[in-house]
mmCIF file of C-alpha atoms in Angstrom:
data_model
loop_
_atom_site.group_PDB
_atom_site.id
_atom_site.type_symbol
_atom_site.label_atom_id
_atom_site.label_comp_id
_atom_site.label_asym_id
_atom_site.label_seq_id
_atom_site.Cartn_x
_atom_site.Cartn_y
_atom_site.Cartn_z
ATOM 1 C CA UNK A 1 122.347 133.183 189.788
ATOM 2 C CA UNK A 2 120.021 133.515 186.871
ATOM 3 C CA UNK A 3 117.045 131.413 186.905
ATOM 4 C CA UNK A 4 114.889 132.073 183.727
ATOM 5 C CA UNK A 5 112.925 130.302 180.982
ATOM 6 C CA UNK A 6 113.711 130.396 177.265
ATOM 7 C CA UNK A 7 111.182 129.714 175.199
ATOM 8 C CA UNK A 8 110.087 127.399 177.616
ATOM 9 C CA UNK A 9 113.147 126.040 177.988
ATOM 10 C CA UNK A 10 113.980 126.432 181.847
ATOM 11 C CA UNK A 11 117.478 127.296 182.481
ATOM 12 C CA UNK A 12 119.908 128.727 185.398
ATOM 13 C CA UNK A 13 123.244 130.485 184.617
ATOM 14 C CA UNK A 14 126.022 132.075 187.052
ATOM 15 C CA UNK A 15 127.252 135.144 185.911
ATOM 16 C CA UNK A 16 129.610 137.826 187.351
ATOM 17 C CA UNK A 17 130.612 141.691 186.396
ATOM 18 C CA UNK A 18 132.916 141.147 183.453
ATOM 19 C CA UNK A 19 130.727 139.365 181.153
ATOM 20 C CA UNK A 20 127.683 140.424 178.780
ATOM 21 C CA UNK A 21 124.040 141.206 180.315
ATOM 22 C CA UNK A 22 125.072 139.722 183.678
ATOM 23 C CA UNK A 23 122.111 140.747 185.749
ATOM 24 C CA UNK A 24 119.562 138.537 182.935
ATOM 25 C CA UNK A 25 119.330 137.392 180.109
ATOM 26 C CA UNK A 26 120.017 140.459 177.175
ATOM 27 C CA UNK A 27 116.117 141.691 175.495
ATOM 28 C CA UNK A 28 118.050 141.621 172.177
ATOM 29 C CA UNK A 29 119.395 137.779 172.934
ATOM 30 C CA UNK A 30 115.752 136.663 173.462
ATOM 31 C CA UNK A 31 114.483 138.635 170.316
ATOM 32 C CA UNK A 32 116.868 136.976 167.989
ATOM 33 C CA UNK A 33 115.969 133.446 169.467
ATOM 34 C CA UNK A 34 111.922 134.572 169.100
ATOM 35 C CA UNK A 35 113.168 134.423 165.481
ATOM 36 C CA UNK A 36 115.813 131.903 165.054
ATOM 37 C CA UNK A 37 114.158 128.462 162.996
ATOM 38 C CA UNK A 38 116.028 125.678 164.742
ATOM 39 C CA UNK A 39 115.994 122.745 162.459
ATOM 40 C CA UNK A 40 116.336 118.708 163.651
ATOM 41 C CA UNK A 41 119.913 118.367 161.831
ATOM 42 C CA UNK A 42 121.270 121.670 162.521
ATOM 43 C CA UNK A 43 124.665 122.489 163.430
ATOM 44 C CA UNK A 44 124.932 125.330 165.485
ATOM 45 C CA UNK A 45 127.896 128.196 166.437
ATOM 46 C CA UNK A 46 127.268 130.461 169.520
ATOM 47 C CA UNK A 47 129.510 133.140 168.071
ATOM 48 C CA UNK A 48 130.506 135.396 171.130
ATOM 49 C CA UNK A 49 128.320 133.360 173.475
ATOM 50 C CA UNK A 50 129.254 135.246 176.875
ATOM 51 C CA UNK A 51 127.816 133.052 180.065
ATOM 52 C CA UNK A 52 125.950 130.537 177.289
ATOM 53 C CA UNK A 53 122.362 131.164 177.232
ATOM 54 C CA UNK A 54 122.089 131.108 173.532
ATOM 55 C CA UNK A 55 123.932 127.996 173.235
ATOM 56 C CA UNK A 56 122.708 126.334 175.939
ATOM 57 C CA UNK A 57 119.032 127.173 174.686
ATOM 58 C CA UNK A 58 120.338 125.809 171.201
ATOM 59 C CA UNK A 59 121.749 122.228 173.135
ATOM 60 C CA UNK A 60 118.396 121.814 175.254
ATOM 61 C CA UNK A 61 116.631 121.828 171.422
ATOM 62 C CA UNK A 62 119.001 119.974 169.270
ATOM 63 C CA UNK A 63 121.380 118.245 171.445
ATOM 64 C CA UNK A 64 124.808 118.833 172.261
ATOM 65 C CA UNK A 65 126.711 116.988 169.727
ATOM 66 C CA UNK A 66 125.240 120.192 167.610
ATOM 67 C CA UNK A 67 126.124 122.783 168.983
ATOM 68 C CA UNK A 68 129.781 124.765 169.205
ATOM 69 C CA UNK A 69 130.178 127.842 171.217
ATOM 70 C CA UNK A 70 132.979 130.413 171.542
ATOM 71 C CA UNK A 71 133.918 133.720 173.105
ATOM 72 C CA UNK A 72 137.275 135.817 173.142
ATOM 73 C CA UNK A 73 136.777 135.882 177.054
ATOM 74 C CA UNK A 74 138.544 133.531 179.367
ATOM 75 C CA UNK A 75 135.727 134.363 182.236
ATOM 76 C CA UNK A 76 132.905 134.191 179.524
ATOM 77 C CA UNK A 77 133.760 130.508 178.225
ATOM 78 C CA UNK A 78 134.330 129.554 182.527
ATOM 79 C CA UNK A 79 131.403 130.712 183.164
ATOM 80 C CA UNK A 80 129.318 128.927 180.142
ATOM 81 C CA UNK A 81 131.084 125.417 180.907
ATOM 82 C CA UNK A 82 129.885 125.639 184.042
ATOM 83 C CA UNK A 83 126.596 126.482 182.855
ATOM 84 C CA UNK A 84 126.449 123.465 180.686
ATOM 85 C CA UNK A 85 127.332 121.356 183.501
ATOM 86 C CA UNK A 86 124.650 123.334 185.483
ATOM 87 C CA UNK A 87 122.141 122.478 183.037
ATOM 88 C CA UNK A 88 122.881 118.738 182.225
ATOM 89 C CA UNK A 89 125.234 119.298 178.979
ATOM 90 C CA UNK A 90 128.401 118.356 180.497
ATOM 91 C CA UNK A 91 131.125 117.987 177.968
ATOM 92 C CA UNK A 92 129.521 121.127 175.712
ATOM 93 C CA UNK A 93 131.874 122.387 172.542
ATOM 94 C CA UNK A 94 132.549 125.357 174.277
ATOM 95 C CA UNK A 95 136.327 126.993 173.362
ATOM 96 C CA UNK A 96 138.404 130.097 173.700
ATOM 97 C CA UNK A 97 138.479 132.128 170.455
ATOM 98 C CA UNK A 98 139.127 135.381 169.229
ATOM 99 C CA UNK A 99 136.163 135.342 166.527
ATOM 100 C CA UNK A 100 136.923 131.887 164.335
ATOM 101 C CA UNK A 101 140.270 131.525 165.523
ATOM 102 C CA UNK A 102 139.571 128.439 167.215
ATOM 103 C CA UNK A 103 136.441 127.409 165.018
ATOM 104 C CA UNK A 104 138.107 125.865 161.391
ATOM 105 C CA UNK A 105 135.014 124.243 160.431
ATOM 106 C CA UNK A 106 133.231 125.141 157.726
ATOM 107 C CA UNK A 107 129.658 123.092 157.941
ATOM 108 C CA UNK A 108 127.636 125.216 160.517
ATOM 109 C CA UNK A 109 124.187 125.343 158.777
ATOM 110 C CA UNK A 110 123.290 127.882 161.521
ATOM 111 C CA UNK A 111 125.245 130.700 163.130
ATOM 112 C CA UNK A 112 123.952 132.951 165.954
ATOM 113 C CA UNK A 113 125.702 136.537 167.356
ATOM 114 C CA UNK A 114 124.705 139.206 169.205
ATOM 115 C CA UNK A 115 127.892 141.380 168.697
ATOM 116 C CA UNK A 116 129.330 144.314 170.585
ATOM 117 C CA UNK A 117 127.372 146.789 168.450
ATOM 118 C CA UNK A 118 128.263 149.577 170.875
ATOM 119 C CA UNK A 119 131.927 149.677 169.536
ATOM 120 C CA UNK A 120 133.567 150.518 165.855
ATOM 121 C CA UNK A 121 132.250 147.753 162.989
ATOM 122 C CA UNK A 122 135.603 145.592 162.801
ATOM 123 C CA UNK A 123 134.568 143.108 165.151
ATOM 124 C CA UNK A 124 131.083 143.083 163.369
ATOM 125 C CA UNK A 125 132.911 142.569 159.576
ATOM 126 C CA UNK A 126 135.017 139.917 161.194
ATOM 127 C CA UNK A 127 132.110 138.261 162.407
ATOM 128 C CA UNK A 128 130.023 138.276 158.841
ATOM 129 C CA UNK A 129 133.120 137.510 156.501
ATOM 130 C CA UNK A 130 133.860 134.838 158.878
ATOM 131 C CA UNK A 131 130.959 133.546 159.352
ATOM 132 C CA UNK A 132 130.209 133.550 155.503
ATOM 133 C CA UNK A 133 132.858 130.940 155.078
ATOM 134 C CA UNK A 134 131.930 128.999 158.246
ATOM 135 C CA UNK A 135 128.707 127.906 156.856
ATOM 136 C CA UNK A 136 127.552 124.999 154.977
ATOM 137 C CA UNK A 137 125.968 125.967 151.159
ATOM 138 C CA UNK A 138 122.139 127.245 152.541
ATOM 139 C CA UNK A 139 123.554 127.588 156.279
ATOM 140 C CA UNK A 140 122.341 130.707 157.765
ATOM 141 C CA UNK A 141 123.291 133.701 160.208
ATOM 142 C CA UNK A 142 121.464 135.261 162.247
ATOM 143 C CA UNK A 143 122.753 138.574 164.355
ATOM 144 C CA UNK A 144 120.937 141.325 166.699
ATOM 145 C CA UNK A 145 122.141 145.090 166.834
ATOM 146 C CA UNK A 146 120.060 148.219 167.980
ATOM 147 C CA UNK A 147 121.512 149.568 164.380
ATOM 148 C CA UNK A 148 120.494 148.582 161.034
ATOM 149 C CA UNK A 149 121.973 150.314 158.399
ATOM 150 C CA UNK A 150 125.465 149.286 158.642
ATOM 151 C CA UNK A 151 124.622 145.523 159.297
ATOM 152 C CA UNK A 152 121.758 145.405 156.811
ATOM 153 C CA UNK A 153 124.257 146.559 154.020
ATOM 154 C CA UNK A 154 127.108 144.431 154.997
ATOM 155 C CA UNK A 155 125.318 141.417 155.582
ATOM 156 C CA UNK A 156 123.647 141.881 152.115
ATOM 157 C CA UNK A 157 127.197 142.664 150.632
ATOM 158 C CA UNK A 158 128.617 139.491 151.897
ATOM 159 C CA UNK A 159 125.362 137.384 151.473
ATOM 160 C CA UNK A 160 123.526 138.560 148.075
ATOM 161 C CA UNK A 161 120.605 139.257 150.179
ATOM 162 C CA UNK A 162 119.485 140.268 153.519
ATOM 163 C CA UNK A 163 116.114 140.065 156.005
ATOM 164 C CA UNK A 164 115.519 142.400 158.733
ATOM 165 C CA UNK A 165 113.067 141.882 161.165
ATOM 166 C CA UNK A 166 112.245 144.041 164.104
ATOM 167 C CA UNK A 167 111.798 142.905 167.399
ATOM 168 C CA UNK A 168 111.041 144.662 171.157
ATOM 169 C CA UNK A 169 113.368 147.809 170.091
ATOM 170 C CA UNK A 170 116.378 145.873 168.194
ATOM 171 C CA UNK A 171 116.870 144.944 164.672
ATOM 172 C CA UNK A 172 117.187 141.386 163.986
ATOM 173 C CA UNK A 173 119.077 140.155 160.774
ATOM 174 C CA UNK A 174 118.819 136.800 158.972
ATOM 175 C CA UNK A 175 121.338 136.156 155.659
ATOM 176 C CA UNK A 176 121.445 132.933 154.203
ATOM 177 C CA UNK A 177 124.646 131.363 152.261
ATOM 178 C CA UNK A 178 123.572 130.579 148.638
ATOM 179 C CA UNK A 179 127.080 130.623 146.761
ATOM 180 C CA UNK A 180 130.180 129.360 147.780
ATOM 181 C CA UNK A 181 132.409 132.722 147.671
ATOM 182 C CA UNK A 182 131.237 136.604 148.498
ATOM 183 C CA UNK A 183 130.168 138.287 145.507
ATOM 184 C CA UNK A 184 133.278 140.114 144.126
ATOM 185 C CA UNK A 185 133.330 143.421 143.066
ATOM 186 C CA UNK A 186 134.160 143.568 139.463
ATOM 187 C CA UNK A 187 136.772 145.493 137.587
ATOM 188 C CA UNK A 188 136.228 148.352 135.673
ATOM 189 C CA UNK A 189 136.290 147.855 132.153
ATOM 190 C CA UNK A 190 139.331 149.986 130.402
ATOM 191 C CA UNK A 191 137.747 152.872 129.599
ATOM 192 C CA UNK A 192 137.542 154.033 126.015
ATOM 193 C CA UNK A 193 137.811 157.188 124.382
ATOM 194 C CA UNK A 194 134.082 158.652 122.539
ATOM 195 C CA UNK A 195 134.132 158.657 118.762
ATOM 196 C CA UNK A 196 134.739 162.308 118.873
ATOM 197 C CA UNK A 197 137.950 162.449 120.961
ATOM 198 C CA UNK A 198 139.102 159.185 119.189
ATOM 199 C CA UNK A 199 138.821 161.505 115.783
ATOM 200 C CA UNK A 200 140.202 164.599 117.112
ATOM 201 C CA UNK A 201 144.032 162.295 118.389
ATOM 202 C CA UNK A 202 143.710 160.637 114.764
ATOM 203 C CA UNK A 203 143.645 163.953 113.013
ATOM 204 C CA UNK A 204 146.647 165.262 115.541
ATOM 205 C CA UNK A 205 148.623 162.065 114.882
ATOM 206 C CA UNK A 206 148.469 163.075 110.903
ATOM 207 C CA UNK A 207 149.944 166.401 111.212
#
């Protein structure tokens, strides 16, 4: 049993060996909530919310009805509904899903991950593209890594833009939804033969 505070938000979780962090709560979790802005009228998405300290933290601030959280593992989302239970949220969004598989809407105005940065980056562009379409016009996401190149160029593909903010060792990024689709790449225009070449086929064509 975890017994911690969160911003000075007191809260208790059971854990076990198959999920995220299970010994406390992850340095990198806690340095993307030092910087997470939650807003009275924000609806939240734990987005791979292992045991549920992130969303739990989010439903102590803004209330259940506004929060969702999900998680691909069967032990991760057991263990965070009884953690909501634990910590007086009974009845907490909390569902099985492999990335937004189980999450259709499309009106979060807030969307916090701490991915599994220690593996490839498909999980990761899952997560962004996703997430880009999950959020309301000027929702947000926020995500924490140990590596920023990758995620600071993706995110700022996906999103127009990019912040990243560093925090106790781990890179913390913040994108905000300010169009309604991903900026497309655009085609190439046909290309077109220089003056010189152009002259050079019309004098071949003539003989």
């Amino acid at each position: 049993m975890i017994e911690t505070q969160i911003l000075g938000i007191p809260l208790c979780f059971e854990t076990g060996g198959g999920v995220f962090s299970p010994g406390g709560v992850d340095t990198g979790t806690l340095a993307m909530l030092e910087k997470a802005e939650l807003k009275p009228g924000d609806k939240v998405l734990d987005l791979g919310c292992g045991y549920g300290p992130v969303g739990l933290y989010a439903a102590k601030r803004l209330g259940g009805d506004s929060v969702v959280l999900c998680d691909i593992s069967q032990e991760a989302v057991s263990y965070a509904r009884e953690n909501a239970a634990r910590n007086g949220l009974p009845g907490l969004d909390i569902r099985l899903s492999d990335g937004y598989s189980a999450v259709p809407e499309r009106d979060f105005t807030l969307i916090l991950s701490n991915p599994p940065y220690h593996t490839d980056f498909s999980v990761a562009k899952r997560f962004i593209e996703g997430g880009f379409r999950r959020l309301a016009l000027g929702g947000r996401m926020m995500m924490v890594t140990k590596r920023r190149e990758w995620y600071q160029n993706k995110l700022a593909a996906v999103f127009g833009g990019v912040k990243a903010l560093e925090q106790d060792g781990y890179w913390v990024f913040l994108a905000e939804k300010r169009r309604e689709e991903p900026a497309k790449k655009q085609p190439k225009p046909p290309s077109t033969l220089s003056r010189k070449l152009r002259r050079r086929q019309e004098r071949k064509g003539r003989h």
